[in-house]
Structure formats: structure tokens, C-alpha cells
Amino acid sequence: GSEMCIRDRLTLALDSMKATVEAIKTAGLECKVIIGGAPVSAEACKNIGADEWAHSPKKTVDTCKAWAE
């Protein structure tokens, strides 16, 4: 499988993240999506439709490594 990471520092980016995740799913791409950045939380992850969220670069790397196994 593939992974995609989307990160931003602005709350305004949440709508763009959601649109990106929806486009990935609509296109039928088989990839997991992790989002991160200052405005991201577990609730935002659920609303956006991402597979995971990360509050730190380490969590992002650890999550992607786990997905690759």
C-alpha cells in the first residue's frame, strides 16, 4: 500500500485536507492518509476522513513504519 501525509499549521487548511482525502477516495486510490499540524486533533481526523493523525514528526514516522510492515 501507499501512504500520504498532509500537514499544515493553519485551521483554514482543514477544509483542503478534507477535500484531498475525499478526492483520494473518489479516485479509488488505495493509500492510507495521516494528517498533522497545529489544527489537527482526533476529532479533526474523524471529520476529515483520514486514517490517522499525528501531533509530532515522530508519531508520523512511527505510524508510517507500522503501516509499511
mmCIF file of N, CA, C and O in Angstrom, residues 25-69:
data_model
loop_
_atom_site.group_PDB
_atom_site.id
_atom_site.type_symbol
_atom_site.label_atom_id
_atom_site.label_comp_id
_atom_site.label_asym_id
_atom_site.label_seq_id
_atom_site.Cartn_x
_atom_site.Cartn_y
_atom_site.Cartn_z
ATOM 1 N N LYS A 25 -10.212 9.091 -2.090
ATOM 2 C CA LYS A 25 -11.193 8.008 -2.002
ATOM 3 C C LYS A 25 -12.036 7.916 -3.271
ATOM 4 O O LYS A 25 -12.310 6.822 -3.763
ATOM 5 N N THR A 26 -12.448 9.064 -3.804
ATOM 6 C CA THR A 26 -13.254 9.086 -5.028
ATOM 7 C C THR A 26 -12.483 8.479 -6.200
ATOM 8 O O THR A 26 -13.050 7.775 -7.036
ATOM 9 N N ALA A 27 -11.171 8.739 -6.237
ATOM 10 C CA ALA A 27 -10.336 8.205 -7.314
ATOM 11 C C ALA A 27 -10.063 6.713 -7.145
ATOM 12 O O ALA A 27 -9.518 6.069 -8.038
ATOM 13 N N GLY A 28 -10.445 6.165 -5.997
ATOM 14 C CA GLY A 28 -10.235 4.740 -5.759
ATOM 15 C C GLY A 28 -8.800 4.380 -5.438
ATOM 16 O O GLY A 28 -8.412 3.216 -5.564
ATOM 17 N N LEU A 29 -8.015 5.369 -5.031
ATOM 18 C CA LEU A 29 -6.618 5.093 -4.692
ATOM 19 C C LEU A 29 -6.544 4.340 -3.366
ATOM 20 O O LEU A 29 -7.241 4.677 -2.417
ATOM 21 N N GLU A 30 -5.726 3.321 -3.353
ATOM 22 C CA GLU A 30 -5.538 2.553 -2.134
ATOM 23 C C GLU A 30 -4.332 3.102 -1.400
ATOM 24 O O GLU A 30 -3.202 2.687 -1.635
ATOM 25 N N CYS A 31 -4.572 4.063 -0.532
ATOM 26 C CA CYS A 31 -3.486 4.597 0.273
ATOM 27 C C CYS A 31 -4.045 5.076 1.595
ATOM 28 O O CYS A 31 -5.200 5.477 1.687
ATOM 29 N N LYS A 32 -3.225 4.976 2.616
ATOM 30 C CA LYS A 32 -3.605 5.468 3.931
ATOM 31 C C LYS A 32 -3.163 6.916 4.027
ATOM 32 O O LYS A 32 -2.137 7.299 3.482
ATOM 33 N N VAL A 33 -3.944 7.720 4.759
ATOM 34 C CA VAL A 33 -3.651 9.137 4.888
ATOM 35 C C VAL A 33 -3.479 9.489 6.363
ATOM 36 O O VAL A 33 -4.328 9.157 7.194
ATOM 37 N N ILE A 34 -2.374 10.141 6.661
ATOM 38 C CA ILE A 34 -2.127 10.661 8.001
ATOM 39 C C ILE A 34 -2.054 12.182 7.883
ATOM 40 O O ILE A 34 -1.457 12.699 6.941
ATOM 41 N N ILE A 35 -2.726 12.863 8.790
ATOM 42 C CA ILE A 35 -2.711 14.319 8.782
ATOM 43 C C ILE A 35 -2.014 14.823 10.037
ATOM 44 O O ILE A 35 -1.971 14.142 11.052
ATOM 45 N N GLY A 36 -1.471 16.020 9.960
ATOM 46 C CA GLY A 36 -0.792 16.600 11.103
ATOM 47 C C GLY A 36 -0.734 18.103 11.001
ATOM 48 O O GLY A 36 -1.128 18.689 9.997
ATOM 49 N N GLY A 37 -0.241 18.710 12.056
ATOM 50 C CA GLY A 37 -0.126 20.152 12.100
ATOM 51 C C GLY A 37 -0.875 20.711 13.296
ATOM 52 O O GLY A 37 -1.582 19.996 13.997
ATOM 53 N N ALA A 38 -0.715 21.986 13.510
ATOM 54 C CA ALA A 38 -1.279 22.643 14.685
ATOM 55 C C ALA A 38 -2.791 22.473 14.838
ATOM 56 O O ALA A 38 -3.270 22.247 15.942
ATOM 57 N N PRO A 39 -3.593 22.561 13.769
ATOM 58 C CA PRO A 39 -5.041 22.487 13.960
ATOM 59 C C PRO A 39 -5.601 21.077 14.026
ATOM 60 O O PRO A 39 -6.804 20.889 14.167
ATOM 61 N N VAL A 40 -4.755 20.065 13.941
ATOM 62 C CA VAL A 40 -5.226 18.687 13.810
ATOM 63 C C VAL A 40 -5.401 18.033 15.181
ATOM 64 O O VAL A 40 -4.598 18.196 16.084
ATOM 65 N N SER A 41 -6.474 17.275 15.292
ATOM 66 C CA SER A 41 -6.800 16.535 16.514
ATOM 67 C C SER A 41 -7.492 15.238 16.105
ATOM 68 O O SER A 41 -7.767 15.015 14.922
ATOM 69 N N ALA A 42 -7.806 14.413 17.083
ATOM 70 C CA ALA A 42 -8.542 13.180 16.789
ATOM 71 C C ALA A 42 -9.895 13.506 16.166
ATOM 72 O O ALA A 42 -10.343 12.841 15.232
ATOM 73 N N GLU A 43 -10.552 14.550 16.666
ATOM 74 C CA GLU A 43 -11.849 14.953 16.112
ATOM 75 C C GLU A 43 -11.703 15.430 14.669
ATOM 76 O O GLU A 43 -12.502 15.065 13.809
ATOM 77 N N ALA A 44 -10.683 16.230 14.398
ATOM 78 C CA ALA A 44 -10.446 16.705 13.023
ATOM 79 C C ALA A 44 -10.161 15.526 12.108
ATOM 80 O O ALA A 44 -10.655 15.478 10.976
ATOM 81 N N CYS A 45 -9.389 14.564 12.579
ATOM 82 C CA CYS A 45 -9.064 13.374 11.785
ATOM 83 C C CYS A 45 -10.338 12.641 11.389
ATOM 84 O O CYS A 45 -10.519 12.270 10.234
ATOM 85 N N LYS A 46 -11.232 12.467 12.336
ATOM 86 C CA LYS A 46 -12.503 11.786 12.067
ATOM 87 C C LYS A 46 -13.324 12.582 11.053
ATOM 88 O O LYS A 46 -13.866 12.007 10.107
ATOM 89 N N ASN A 47 -13.420 13.898 11.241
ATOM 90 C CA ASN A 47 -14.208 14.737 10.335
ATOM 91 C C ASN A 47 -13.626 14.770 8.931
ATOM 92 O O ASN A 47 -14.357 14.839 7.943
ATOM 93 N N ILE A 48 -12.308 14.741 8.828
ATOM 94 C CA ILE A 48 -11.629 14.806 7.534
ATOM 95 C C ILE A 48 -11.682 13.462 6.816
ATOM 96 O O ILE A 48 -11.703 13.396 5.597
ATOM 97 N N GLY A 49 -11.726 12.373 7.580
ATOM 98 C CA GLY A 49 -11.767 11.043 6.983
ATOM 99 C C GLY A 49 -10.394 10.421 6.797
ATOM 100 O O GLY A 49 -10.240 9.451 6.063
ATOM 101 N N ALA A 50 -9.399 10.994 7.473
ATOM 102 C CA ALA A 50 -8.041 10.435 7.396
ATOM 103 C C ALA A 50 -7.969 9.161 8.231
ATOM 104 O O ALA A 50 -8.805 8.913 9.103
ATOM 105 N N ASP A 51 -6.948 8.361 7.961
ATOM 106 C CA ASP A 51 -6.767 7.115 8.704
ATOM 107 C C ASP A 51 -6.125 7.342 10.069
ATOM 108 O O ASP A 51 -6.324 6.548 10.986
ATOM 109 N N GLU A 52 -5.347 8.399 10.197
ATOM 110 C CA GLU A 52 -4.621 8.663 11.441
ATOM 111 C C GLU A 52 -4.242 10.128 11.485
ATOM 112 O O GLU A 52 -4.260 10.817 10.479
ATOM 113 N N TRP A 53 -3.883 10.611 12.661
ATOM 114 C CA TRP A 53 -3.391 11.970 12.812
ATOM 115 C C TRP A 53 -2.155 11.910 13.704
ATOM 116 O O TRP A 53 -1.956 10.970 14.459
ATOM 117 N N ALA A 54 -1.317 12.914 13.572
ATOM 118 C CA ALA A 54 -0.080 12.951 14.354
ATOM 119 C C ALA A 54 0.155 14.346 14.893
ATOM 120 O O ALA A 54 -0.053 15.334 14.209
ATOM 121 N N HIS A 55 0.596 14.374 16.128
ATOM 122 C CA HIS A 55 0.916 15.640 16.786
ATOM 123 C C HIS A 55 2.405 15.935 16.727
ATOM 124 O O HIS A 55 2.838 17.003 17.126
ATOM 125 N N SER A 56 3.177 14.971 16.234
ATOM 126 C CA SER A 56 4.631 15.161 16.176
ATOM 127 C C SER A 56 5.212 14.411 14.980
ATOM 128 O O SER A 56 4.617 13.437 14.509
ATOM 129 N N PRO A 57 6.378 14.849 14.516
ATOM 130 C CA PRO A 57 7.039 14.124 13.422
ATOM 131 C C PRO A 57 7.332 12.666 13.800
ATOM 132 O O PRO A 57 7.206 11.770 12.968
ATOM 133 N N LYS A 58 7.689 12.417 15.067
ATOM 134 C CA LYS A 58 7.993 11.048 15.490
ATOM 135 C C LYS A 58 6.779 10.143 15.343
ATOM 136 O O LYS A 58 6.885 9.022 14.855
ATOM 137 N N LYS A 59 5.608 10.638 15.758
ATOM 138 C CA LYS A 59 4.397 9.814 15.611
ATOM 139 C C LYS A 59 4.114 9.551 14.139
ATOM 140 O O LYS A 59 3.690 8.449 13.769
ATOM 141 N N THR A 60 4.343 10.544 13.291
ATOM 142 C CA THR A 60 4.130 10.368 11.856
ATOM 143 C C THR A 60 5.011 9.251 11.325
ATOM 144 O O THR A 60 4.539 8.340 10.633
ATOM 145 N N VAL A 61 6.297 9.304 11.645
ATOM 146 C CA VAL A 61 7.245 8.282 11.180
ATOM 147 C C VAL A 61 6.886 6.913 11.744
ATOM 148 O O VAL A 61 6.855 5.923 11.010
ATOM 149 N N ASP A 62 6.587 6.853 13.031
ATOM 150 C CA ASP A 62 6.237 5.571 13.652
ATOM 151 C C ASP A 62 4.984 4.959 13.016
ATOM 152 O O ASP A 62 4.922 3.757 12.762
ATOM 153 N N THR A 63 3.981 5.800 12.753
ATOM 154 C CA THR A 63 2.755 5.315 12.125
ATOM 155 C C THR A 63 3.014 4.789 10.735
ATOM 156 O O THR A 63 2.547 3.706 10.365
ATOM 157 N N CYS A 64 3.769 5.535 9.941
ATOM 158 C CA CYS A 64 4.065 5.102 8.569
ATOM 159 C C CYS A 64 4.893 3.826 8.558
ATOM 160 O O CYS A 64 4.663 2.941 7.714
ATOM 161 N N LYS A 65 5.826 3.700 9.487
ATOM 162 C CA LYS A 65 6.612 2.469 9.576
ATOM 163 C C LYS A 65 5.694 1.282 9.913
ATOM 164 O O LYS A 65 5.835 0.211 9.327
ATOM 165 N N ALA A 66 4.764 1.478 10.824
ATOM 166 C CA ALA A 66 3.836 0.402 11.196
ATOM 167 C C ALA A 66 2.962 0.015 9.997
ATOM 168 O O ALA A 66 2.696 -1.166 9.776
ATOM 169 N N TRP A 67 2.524 0.999 9.230
ATOM 170 C CA TRP A 67 1.716 0.708 8.043
ATOM 171 C C TRP A 67 2.506 -0.065 7.000
ATOM 172 O O TRP A 67 1.942 -0.860 6.264
ATOM 173 N N ALA A 68 3.808 0.164 6.927
ATOM 174 C CA ALA A 68 4.650 -0.481 5.918
ATOM 175 C C ALA A 68 4.969 -1.940 6.263
ATOM 176 O O ALA A 68 5.403 -2.697 5.410
ATOM 177 N N GLU A 69 4.752 -2.314 7.504
ATOM 178 C CA GLU A 69 5.085 -3.690 7.927
ATOM 179 C C GLU A 69 4.084 -4.693 7.420
ATOM 180 O O GLU A 69 2.973 -4.479 7.154
#
